[in-house]
PDB file of C-alpha atoms in Angstrom:
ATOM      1  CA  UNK A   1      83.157  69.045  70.513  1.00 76.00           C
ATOM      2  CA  UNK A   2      80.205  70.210  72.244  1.00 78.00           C
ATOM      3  CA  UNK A   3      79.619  70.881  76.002  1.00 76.00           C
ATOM      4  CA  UNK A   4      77.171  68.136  75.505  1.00 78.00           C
ATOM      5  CA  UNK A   5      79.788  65.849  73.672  1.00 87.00           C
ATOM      6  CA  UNK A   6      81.833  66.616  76.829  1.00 88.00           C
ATOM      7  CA  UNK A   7      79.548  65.970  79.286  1.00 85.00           C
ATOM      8  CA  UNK A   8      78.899  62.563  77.658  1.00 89.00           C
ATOM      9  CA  UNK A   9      82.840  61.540  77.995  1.00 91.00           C
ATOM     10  CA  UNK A  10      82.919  62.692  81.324  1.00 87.00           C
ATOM     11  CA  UNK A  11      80.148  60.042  81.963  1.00 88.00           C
ATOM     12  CA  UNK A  12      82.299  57.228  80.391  1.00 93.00           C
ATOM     13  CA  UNK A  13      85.539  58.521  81.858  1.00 92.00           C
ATOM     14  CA  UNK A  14      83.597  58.227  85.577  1.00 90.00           C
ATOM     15  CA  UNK A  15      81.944  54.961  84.744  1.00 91.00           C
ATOM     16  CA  UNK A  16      85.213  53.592  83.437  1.00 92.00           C
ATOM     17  CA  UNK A  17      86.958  54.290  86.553  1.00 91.00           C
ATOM     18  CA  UNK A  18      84.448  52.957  89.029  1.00 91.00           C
ATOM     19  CA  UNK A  19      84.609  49.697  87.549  1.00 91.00           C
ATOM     20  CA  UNK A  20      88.510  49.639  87.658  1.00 90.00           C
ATOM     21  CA  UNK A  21      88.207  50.453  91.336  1.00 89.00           C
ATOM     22  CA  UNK A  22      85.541  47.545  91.651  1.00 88.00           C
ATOM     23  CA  UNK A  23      88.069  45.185  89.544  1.00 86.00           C
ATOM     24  CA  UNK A  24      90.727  46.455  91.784  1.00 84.00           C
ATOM     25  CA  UNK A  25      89.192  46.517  95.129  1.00 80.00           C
ATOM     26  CA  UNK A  26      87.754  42.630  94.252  1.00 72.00           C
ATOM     27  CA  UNK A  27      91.242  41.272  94.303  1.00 70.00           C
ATOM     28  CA  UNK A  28      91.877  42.322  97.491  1.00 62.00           C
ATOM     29  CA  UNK A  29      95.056  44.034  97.049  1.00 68.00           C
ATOM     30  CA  UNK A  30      96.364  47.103  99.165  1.00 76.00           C
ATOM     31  CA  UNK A  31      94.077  50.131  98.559  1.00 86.00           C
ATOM     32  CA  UNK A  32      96.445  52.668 100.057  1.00 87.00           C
ATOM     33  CA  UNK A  33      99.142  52.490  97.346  1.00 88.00           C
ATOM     34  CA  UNK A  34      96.656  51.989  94.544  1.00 90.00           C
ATOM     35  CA  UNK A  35      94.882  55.331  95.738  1.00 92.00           C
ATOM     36  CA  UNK A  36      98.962  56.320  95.962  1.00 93.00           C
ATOM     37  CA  UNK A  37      99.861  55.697  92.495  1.00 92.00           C
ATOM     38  CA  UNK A  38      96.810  57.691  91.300  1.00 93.00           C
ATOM     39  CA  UNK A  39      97.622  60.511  93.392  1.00 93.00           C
ATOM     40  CA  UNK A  40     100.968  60.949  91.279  1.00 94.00           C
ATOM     41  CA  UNK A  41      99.482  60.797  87.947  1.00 93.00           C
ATOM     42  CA  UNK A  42      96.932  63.533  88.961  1.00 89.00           C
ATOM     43  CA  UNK A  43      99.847  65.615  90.781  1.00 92.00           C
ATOM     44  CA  UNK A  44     101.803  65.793  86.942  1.00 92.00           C
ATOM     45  CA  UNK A  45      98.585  67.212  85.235  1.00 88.00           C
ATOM     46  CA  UNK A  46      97.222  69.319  87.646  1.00 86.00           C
ATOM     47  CA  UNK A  47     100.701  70.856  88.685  1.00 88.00           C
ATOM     48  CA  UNK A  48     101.433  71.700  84.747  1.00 86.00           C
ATOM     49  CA  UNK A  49      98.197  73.544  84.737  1.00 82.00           C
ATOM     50  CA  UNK A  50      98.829  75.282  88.088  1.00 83.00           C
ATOM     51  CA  UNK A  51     102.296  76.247  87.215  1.00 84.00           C
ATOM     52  CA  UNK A  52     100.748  78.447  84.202  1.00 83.00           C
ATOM     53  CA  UNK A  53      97.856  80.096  85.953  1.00 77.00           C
ATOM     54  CA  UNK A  54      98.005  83.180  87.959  1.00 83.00           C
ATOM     55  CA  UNK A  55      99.213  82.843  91.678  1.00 85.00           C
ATOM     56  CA  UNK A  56      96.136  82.281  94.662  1.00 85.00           C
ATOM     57  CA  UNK A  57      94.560  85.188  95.625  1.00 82.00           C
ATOM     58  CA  UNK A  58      95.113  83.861  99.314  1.00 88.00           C
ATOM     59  CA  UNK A  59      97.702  81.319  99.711  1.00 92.00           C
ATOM     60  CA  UNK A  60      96.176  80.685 103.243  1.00 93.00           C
ATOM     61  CA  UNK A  61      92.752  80.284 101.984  1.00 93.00           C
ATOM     62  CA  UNK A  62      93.986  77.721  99.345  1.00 92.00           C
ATOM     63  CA  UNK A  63      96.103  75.437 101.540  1.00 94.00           C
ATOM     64  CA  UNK A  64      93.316  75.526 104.429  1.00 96.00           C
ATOM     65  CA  UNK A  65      90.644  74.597 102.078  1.00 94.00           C
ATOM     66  CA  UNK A  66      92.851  71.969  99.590  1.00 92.00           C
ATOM     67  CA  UNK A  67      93.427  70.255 102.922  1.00 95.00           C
ATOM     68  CA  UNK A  68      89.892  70.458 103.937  1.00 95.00           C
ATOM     69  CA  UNK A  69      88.829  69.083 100.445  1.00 92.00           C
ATOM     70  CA  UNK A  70      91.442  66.407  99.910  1.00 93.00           C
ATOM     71  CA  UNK A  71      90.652  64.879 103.035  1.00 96.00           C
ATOM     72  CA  UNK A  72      87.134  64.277 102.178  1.00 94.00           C
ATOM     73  CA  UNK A  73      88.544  63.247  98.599  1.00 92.00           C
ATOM     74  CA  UNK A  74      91.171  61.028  99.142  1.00 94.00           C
ATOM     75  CA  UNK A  75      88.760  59.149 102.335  1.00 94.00           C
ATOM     76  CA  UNK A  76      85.487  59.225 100.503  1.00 93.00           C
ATOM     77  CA  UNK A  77      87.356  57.026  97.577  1.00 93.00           C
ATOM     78  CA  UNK A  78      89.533  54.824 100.427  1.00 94.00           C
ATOM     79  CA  UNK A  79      86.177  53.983 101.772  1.00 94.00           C
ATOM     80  CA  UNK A  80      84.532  53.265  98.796  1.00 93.00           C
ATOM     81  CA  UNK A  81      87.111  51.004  97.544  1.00 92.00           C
ATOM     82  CA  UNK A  82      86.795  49.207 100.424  1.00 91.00           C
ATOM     83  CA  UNK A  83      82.878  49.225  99.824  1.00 92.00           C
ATOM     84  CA  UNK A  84      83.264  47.566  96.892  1.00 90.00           C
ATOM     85  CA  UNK A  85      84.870  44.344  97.940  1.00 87.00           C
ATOM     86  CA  UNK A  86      81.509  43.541  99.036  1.00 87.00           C
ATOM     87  CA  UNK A  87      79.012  44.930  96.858  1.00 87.00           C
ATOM     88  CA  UNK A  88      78.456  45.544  93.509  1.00 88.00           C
ATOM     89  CA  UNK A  89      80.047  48.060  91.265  1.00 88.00           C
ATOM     90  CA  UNK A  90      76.509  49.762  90.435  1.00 86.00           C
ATOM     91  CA  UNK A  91      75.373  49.892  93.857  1.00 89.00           C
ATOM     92  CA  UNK A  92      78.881  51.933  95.250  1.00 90.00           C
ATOM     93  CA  UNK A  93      78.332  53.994  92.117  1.00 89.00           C
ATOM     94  CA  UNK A  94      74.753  55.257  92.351  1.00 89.00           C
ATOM     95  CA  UNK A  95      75.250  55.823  96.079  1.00 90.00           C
ATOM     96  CA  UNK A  96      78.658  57.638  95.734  1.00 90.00           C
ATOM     97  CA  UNK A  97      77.038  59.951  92.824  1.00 85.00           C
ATOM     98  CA  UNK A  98      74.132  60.340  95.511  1.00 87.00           C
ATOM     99  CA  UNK A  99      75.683  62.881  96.917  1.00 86.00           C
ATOM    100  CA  UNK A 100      74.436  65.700  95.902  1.00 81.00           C
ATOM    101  CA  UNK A 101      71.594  65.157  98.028  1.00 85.00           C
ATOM    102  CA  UNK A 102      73.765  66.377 101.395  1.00 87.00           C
ATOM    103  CA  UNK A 103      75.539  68.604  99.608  1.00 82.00           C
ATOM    104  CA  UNK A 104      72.179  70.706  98.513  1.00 81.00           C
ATOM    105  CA  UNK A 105      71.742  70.001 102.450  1.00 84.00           C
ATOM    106  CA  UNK A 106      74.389  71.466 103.149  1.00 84.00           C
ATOM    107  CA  UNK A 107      74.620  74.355 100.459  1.00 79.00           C
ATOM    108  CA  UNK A 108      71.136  75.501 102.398  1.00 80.00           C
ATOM    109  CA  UNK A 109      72.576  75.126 105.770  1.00 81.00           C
ATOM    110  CA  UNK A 110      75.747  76.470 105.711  1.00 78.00           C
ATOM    111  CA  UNK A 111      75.911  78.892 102.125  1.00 73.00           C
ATOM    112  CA  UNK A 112      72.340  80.217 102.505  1.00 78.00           C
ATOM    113  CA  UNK A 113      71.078  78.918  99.311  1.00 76.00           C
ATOM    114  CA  UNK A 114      67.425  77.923  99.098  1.00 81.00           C
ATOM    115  CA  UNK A 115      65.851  74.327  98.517  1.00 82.00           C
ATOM    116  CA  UNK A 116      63.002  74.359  95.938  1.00 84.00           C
ATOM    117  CA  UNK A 117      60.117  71.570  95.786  1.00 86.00           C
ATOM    118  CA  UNK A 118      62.091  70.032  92.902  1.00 84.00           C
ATOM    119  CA  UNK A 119      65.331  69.597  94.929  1.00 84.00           C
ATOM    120  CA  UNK A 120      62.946  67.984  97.828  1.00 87.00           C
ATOM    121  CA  UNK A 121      61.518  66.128  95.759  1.00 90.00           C
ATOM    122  CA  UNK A 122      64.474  64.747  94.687  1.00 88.00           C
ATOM    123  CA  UNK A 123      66.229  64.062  98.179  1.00 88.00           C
ATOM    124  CA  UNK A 124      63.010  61.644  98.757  1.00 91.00           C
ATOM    125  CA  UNK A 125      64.177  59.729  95.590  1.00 89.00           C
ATOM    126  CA  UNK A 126      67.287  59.523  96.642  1.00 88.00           C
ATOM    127  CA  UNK A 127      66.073  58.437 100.278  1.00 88.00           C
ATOM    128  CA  UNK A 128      64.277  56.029  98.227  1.00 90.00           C
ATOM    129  CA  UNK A 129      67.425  54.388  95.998  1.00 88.00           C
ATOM    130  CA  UNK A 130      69.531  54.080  98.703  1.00 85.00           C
ATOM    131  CA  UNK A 131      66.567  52.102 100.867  1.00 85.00           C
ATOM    132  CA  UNK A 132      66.332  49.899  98.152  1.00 84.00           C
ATOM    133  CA  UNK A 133      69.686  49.059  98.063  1.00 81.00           C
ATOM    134  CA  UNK A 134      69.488  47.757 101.320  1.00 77.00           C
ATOM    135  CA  UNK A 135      70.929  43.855 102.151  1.00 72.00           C
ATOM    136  CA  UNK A 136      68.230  41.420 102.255  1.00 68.00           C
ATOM    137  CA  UNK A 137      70.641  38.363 102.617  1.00 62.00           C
ATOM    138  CA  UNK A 138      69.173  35.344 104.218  1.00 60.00           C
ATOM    139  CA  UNK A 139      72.649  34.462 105.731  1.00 58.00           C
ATOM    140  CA  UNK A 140      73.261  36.948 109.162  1.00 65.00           C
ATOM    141  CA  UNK A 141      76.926  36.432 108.603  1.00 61.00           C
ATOM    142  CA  UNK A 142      76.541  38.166 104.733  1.00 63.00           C
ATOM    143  CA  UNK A 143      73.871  40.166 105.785  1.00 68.00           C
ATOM    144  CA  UNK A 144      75.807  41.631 108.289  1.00 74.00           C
ATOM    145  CA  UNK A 145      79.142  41.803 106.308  1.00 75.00           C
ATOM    146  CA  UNK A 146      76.786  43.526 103.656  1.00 82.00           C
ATOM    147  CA  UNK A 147      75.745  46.026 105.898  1.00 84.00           C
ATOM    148  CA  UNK A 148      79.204  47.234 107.130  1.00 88.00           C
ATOM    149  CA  UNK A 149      79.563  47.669 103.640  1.00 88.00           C
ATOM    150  CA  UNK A 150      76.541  49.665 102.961  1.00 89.00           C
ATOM    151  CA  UNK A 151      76.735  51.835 106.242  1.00 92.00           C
ATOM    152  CA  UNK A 152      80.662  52.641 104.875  1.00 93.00           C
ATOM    153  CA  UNK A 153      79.253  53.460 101.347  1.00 93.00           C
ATOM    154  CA  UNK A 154      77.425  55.941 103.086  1.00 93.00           C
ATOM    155  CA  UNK A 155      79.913  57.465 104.394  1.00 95.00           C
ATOM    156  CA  UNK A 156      82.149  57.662 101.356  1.00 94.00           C
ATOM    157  CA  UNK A 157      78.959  59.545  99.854  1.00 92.00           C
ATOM    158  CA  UNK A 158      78.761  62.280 102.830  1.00 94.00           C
ATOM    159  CA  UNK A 159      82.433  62.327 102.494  1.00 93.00           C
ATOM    160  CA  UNK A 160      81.886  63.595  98.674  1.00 88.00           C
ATOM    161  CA  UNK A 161      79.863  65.830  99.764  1.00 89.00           C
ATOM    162  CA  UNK A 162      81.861  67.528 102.097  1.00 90.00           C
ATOM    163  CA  UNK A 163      84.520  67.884  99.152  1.00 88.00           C
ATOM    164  CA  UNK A 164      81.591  69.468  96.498  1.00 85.00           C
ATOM    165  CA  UNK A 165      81.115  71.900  99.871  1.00 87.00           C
ATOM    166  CA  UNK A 166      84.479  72.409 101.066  1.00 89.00           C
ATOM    167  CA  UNK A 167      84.920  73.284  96.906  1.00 85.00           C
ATOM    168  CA  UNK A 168      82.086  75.990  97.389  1.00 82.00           C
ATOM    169  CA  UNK A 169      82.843  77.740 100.367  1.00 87.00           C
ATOM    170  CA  UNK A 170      86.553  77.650  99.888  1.00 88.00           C
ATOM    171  CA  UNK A 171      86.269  79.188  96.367  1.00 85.00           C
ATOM    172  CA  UNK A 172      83.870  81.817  97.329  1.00 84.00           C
ATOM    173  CA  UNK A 173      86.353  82.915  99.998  1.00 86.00           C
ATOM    174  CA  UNK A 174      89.775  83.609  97.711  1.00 87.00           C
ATOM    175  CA  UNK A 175      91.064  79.960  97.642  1.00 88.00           C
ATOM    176  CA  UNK A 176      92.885  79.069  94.056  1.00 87.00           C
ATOM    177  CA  UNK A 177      90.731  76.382  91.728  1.00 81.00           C
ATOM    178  CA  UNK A 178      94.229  75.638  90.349  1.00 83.00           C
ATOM    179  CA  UNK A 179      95.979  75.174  93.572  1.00 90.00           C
ATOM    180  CA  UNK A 180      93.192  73.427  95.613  1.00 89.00           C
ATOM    181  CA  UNK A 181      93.436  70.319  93.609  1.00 87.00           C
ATOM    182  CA  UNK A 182      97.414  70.447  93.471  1.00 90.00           C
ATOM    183  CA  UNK A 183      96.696  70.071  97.196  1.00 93.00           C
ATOM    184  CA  UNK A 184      94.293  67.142  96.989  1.00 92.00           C
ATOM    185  CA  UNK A 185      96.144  65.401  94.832  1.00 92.00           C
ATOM    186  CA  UNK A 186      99.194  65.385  97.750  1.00 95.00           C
ATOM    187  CA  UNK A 187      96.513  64.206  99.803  1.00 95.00           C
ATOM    188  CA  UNK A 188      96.152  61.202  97.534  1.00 94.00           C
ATOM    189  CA  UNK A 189      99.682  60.478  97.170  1.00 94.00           C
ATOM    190  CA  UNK A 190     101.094  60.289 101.016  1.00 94.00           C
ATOM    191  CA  UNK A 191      97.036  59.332 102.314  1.00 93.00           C
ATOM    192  CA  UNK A 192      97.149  56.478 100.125  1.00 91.00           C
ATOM    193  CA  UNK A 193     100.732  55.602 101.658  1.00 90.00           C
ATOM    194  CA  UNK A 194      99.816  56.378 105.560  1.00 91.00           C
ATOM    195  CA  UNK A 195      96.523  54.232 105.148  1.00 90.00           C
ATOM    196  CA  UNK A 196      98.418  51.155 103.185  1.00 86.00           C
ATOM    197  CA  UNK A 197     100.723  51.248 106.374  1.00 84.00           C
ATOM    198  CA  UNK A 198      98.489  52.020 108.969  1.00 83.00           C
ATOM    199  CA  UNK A 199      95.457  50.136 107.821  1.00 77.00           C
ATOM    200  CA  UNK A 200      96.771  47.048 105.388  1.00 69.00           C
ATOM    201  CA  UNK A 201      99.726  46.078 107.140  1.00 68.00           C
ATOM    202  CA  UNK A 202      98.770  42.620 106.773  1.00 48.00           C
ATOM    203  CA  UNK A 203      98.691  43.195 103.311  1.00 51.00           C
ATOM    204  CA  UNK A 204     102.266  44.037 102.637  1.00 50.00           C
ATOM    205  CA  UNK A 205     104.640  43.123 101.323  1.00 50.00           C
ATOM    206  CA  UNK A 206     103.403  42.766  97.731  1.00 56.00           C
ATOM    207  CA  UNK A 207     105.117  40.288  95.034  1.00 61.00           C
ATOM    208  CA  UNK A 208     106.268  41.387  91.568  1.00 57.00           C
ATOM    209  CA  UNK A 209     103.506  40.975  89.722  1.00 60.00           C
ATOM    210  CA  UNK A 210     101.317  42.415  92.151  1.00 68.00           C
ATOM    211  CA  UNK A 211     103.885  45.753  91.693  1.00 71.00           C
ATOM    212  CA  UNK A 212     103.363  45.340  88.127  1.00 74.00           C
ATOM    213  CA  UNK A 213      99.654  44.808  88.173  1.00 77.00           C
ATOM    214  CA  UNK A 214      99.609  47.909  91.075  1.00 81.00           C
ATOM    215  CA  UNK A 215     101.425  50.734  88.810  1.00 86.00           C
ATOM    216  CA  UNK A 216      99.548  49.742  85.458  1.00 88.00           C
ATOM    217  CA  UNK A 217      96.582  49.978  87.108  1.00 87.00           C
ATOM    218  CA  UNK A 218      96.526  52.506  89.240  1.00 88.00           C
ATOM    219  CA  UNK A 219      98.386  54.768  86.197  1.00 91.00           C
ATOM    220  CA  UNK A 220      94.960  53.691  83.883  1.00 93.00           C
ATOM    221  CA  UNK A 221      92.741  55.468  87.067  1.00 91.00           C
ATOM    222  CA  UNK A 222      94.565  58.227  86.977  1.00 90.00           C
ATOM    223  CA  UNK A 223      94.516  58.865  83.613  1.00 91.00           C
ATOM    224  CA  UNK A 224      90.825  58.183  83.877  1.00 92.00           C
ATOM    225  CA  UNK A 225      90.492  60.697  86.552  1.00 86.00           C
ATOM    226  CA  UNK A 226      92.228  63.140  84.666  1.00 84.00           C
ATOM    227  CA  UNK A 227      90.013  62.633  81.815  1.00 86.00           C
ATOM    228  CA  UNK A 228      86.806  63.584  84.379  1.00 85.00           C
ATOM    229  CA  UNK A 229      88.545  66.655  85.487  1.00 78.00           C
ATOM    230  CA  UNK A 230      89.438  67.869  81.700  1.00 79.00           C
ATOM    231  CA  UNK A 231      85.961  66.648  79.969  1.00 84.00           C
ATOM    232  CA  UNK A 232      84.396  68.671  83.025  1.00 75.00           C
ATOM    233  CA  UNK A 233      85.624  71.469  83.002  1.00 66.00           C
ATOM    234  CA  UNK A 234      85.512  71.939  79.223  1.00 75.00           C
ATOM    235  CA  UNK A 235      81.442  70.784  79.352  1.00 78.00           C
ATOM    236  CA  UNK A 236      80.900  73.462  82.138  1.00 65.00           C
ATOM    237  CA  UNK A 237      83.061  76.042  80.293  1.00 66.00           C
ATOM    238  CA  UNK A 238      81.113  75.541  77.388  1.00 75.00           C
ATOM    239  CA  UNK A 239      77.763  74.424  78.276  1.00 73.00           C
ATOM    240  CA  UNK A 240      74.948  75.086  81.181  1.00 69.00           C
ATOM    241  CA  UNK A 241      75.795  73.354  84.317  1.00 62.00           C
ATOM    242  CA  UNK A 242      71.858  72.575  84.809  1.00 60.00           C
ATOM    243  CA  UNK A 243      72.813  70.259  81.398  1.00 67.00           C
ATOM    244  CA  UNK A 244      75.765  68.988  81.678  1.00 73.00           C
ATOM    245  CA  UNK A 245      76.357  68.236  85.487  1.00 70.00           C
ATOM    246  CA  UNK A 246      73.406  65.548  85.553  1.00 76.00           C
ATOM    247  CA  UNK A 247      74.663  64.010  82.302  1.00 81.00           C
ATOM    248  CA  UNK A 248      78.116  63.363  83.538  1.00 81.00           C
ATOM    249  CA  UNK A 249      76.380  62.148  87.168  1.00 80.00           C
ATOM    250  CA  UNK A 250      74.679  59.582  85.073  1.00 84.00           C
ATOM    251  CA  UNK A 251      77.481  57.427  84.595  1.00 88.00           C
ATOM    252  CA  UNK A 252      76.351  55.001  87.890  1.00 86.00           C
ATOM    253  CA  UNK A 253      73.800  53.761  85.319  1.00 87.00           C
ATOM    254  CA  UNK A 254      76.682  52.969  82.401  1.00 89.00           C
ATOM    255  CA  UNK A 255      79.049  51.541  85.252  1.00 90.00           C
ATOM    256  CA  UNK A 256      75.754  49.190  86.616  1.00 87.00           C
ATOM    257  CA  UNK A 257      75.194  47.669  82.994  1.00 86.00           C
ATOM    258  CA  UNK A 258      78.339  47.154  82.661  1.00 87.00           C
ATOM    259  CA  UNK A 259      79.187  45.677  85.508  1.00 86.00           C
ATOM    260  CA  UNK A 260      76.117  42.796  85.000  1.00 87.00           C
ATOM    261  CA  UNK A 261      77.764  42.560  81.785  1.00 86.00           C
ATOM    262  CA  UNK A 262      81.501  42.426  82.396  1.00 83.00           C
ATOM    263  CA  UNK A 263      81.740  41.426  86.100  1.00 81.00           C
ATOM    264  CA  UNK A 264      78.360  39.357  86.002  1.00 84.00           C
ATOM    265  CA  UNK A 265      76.763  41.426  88.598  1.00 85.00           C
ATOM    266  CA  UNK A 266      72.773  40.685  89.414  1.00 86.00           C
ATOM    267  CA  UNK A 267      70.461  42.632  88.210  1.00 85.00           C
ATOM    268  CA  UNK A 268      67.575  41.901  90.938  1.00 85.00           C
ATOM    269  CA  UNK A 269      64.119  44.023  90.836  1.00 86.00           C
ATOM    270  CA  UNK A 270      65.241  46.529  93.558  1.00 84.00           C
ATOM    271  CA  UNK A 271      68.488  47.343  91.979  1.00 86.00           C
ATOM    272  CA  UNK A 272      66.335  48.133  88.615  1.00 89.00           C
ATOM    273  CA  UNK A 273      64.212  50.036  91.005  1.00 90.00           C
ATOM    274  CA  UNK A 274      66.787  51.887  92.666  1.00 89.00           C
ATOM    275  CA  UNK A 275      68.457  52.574  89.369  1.00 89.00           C
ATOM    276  CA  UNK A 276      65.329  54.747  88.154  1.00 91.00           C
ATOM    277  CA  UNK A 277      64.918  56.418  91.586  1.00 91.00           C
ATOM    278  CA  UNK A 278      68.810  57.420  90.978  1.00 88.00           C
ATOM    279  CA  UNK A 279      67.939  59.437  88.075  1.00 89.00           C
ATOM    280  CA  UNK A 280      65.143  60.847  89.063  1.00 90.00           C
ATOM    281  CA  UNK A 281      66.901  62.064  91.933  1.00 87.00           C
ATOM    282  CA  UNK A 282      70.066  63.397  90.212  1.00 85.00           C
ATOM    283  CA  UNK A 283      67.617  64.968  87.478  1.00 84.00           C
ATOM    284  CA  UNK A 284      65.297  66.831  90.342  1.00 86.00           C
ATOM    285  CA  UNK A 285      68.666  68.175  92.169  1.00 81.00           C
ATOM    286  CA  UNK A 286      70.452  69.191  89.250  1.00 74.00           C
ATOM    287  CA  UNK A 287      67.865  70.549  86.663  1.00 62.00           C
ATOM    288  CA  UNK A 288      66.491  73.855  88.054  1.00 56.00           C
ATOM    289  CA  UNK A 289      62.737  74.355  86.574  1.00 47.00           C
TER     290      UNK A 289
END
C-alpha cells in the first residue's frame, strides 16, 4: 500500500473512533473505565513492539516525558468524551484535530522553530472555525450547558497539543518513541480507573450488560486506536509528512458526515462554514509552500 493509501486509513481509523466515543459518551455511561479498557488493548500492542526494539537511550528522559505526554493524552480524550455528551460528534472532532494551531504556537515558543505567513494564515482559519462553532441557543439554560461544553473542548484541544509538544521536545532530548507510548498507555489504563472513581462515583456500580456493552466497546476503540498508530507510522515511514499528516487530520470532515448521517446530527450553515475553515486551516499548518 502506499503512504498515501495509509494516510487515507488512518483518516477512517480516526473518524471511526470519534464517533464510537460520541456513541459512547451519549449514553452516559462511566468514561473512566471506557478510557480504562482502551488503555489495555493499546498496552498489548505497543508493549510487543517495545519489547523488540532497542532499549531507551535515557530511561529517565523516557519515563519523565511518557508521563508528561500521557497526561495530556489520557485528559485531552477524558475531556473530550465528556464534550461530546453535549455537542455533536463533528464539532469535538474538528476542534480536537485543531490543534495543531497551539502546537505550531508552541513549537515557535518553546523549540525555536519559525512561523511562516502560511502557518498564520492558517491559525486565523482556525480562530475562525472554532468562532463559528460557537452556541447560539435561544434557551440560557442550553446555551450555557453548551458553552461548558465548548470552553472544555477547548481544553481537550490545548491538551493535544501539549502531547504533539511534549512528543517533540521529549524525543529530541533521548526519550524512547517505543517506550513513551508504553508509558501513556499506563496512563490510560489506571487514569481511566482514578477518574471513574474520583469523578463518576455516582455512576457506579454498572449492571451486566452495561459490563458487556463497556468491554466490547471500549476493546473496538482500542483496536481503532491501534489502527491510527500503525497506518501512521507506516504513511510517515513511507511518505512526506507535509502529505500525509493533513490527510489523516482530515478525518473531522468523514466523522461530521457521518455523524448527520448515522447519529442525525444538524448540519446548520455555520457548521458547513466552519467545516471549510477546518481544512483550510489544517492544509495552511501542515503543507509547507
Amino acid at each position: 500500500m502506499s503512504a498515501v493509501g495509509w494516510a487515507l486509513a488512518c483518516m477512517l481509523f480516526a473518524a471511526g473512533n470519534d464517533l464510537l466515543f460520541k456513541f459512547f459518551a451519549g449514553k452516559n455511561r462511566g468514561n473512566g473505565f471506557f478510557v480504562s479498557v482502551v488503555g489495555v488493548v493499546w498496552l498489548v500492542v505497543t508493549l510487543a513492539f517495545a519489547l523488540t526494539a532497542p532499549k531507551p537511550e535515557s530511561w529517565q528522559a523516557t519515563i519523565f516525558w511518557g508521563c508528561v505526554s500521557g497526561f495530556f493524552s489520557v485528559g485531552g480524550n477524558l475531556l473530550m468524551l465528556d464534550a461530546m455528551r453535549s455537542l455533536d460528534a463533528g464539532v469535538c472532532a474538528t476542534i480536537y484535530r485543531l490543534n495543531l494551531v497551539p502546537v505550531t504556537v508552541g513549537a515557535a515558543f518553546l523549540l525555536g522553530e519559525t512561523i511562516s505567513l502560511e502557518q498564520y494564515a492558517g491559525i486565523v482559519c482556525a480562530c475562525a472555525a472554532v468562532c463559528a462553532f460557537v452556541p447560539r441557543k435561544n434557551d440560557s439554560a442550553a446555551r450555557k450547558t453548551l458553552g461548558w461544553a465548548f470552553v472544555i473542548m477547548l481544553i481537550a484541544s490545548l491538551m493535544r497539543a501539549g502531547m504533539g509538544l511534549s512528543y517533540r521536545y521529549g524525543f529530541m532530548h533521548g526519550a524512547s518513541e517505543k517506550y513513551v507510548v508504553v508509558i501513556n498507555s499506563l496512563f490510560w489504563v489506571f487514569g481511566g480507573v482514578i477518574y471513574a472513581f474520583w469523578r463518576e462515583r455516582s455512576l457506579m456500580p454498572y449492571r451486566c450488560n452495561d459490563y458487556k456493552n463497556l468491554f466490547f466497546l471500549g476493546g473496538l476503540s482500542g483496536a481503532l486506536v491501534t489502527g491510527i498508530v500503525i497506518t501512521m507510522a507506516m504513511a510517515t515511514k513511507l511518505g512526506q509528512a507535509s502529505v500525509v499528516l493533513p490527510i489523516s487530520q482530515m478525518s473531522f470532515l468523514v466523522t461530521g458526515l457521518m455523524g448527520i448521517w448515522l447519529l442525525k446530527e444538524k448540519l446548520t450553515p455555520g457548521k458547513a462554514l466552519a467545516f471549510v475553515l477546518g481544512v483550510g486551516a489544517i492544509l495552511l499548518l501542515s503543507i509547507k509552500f
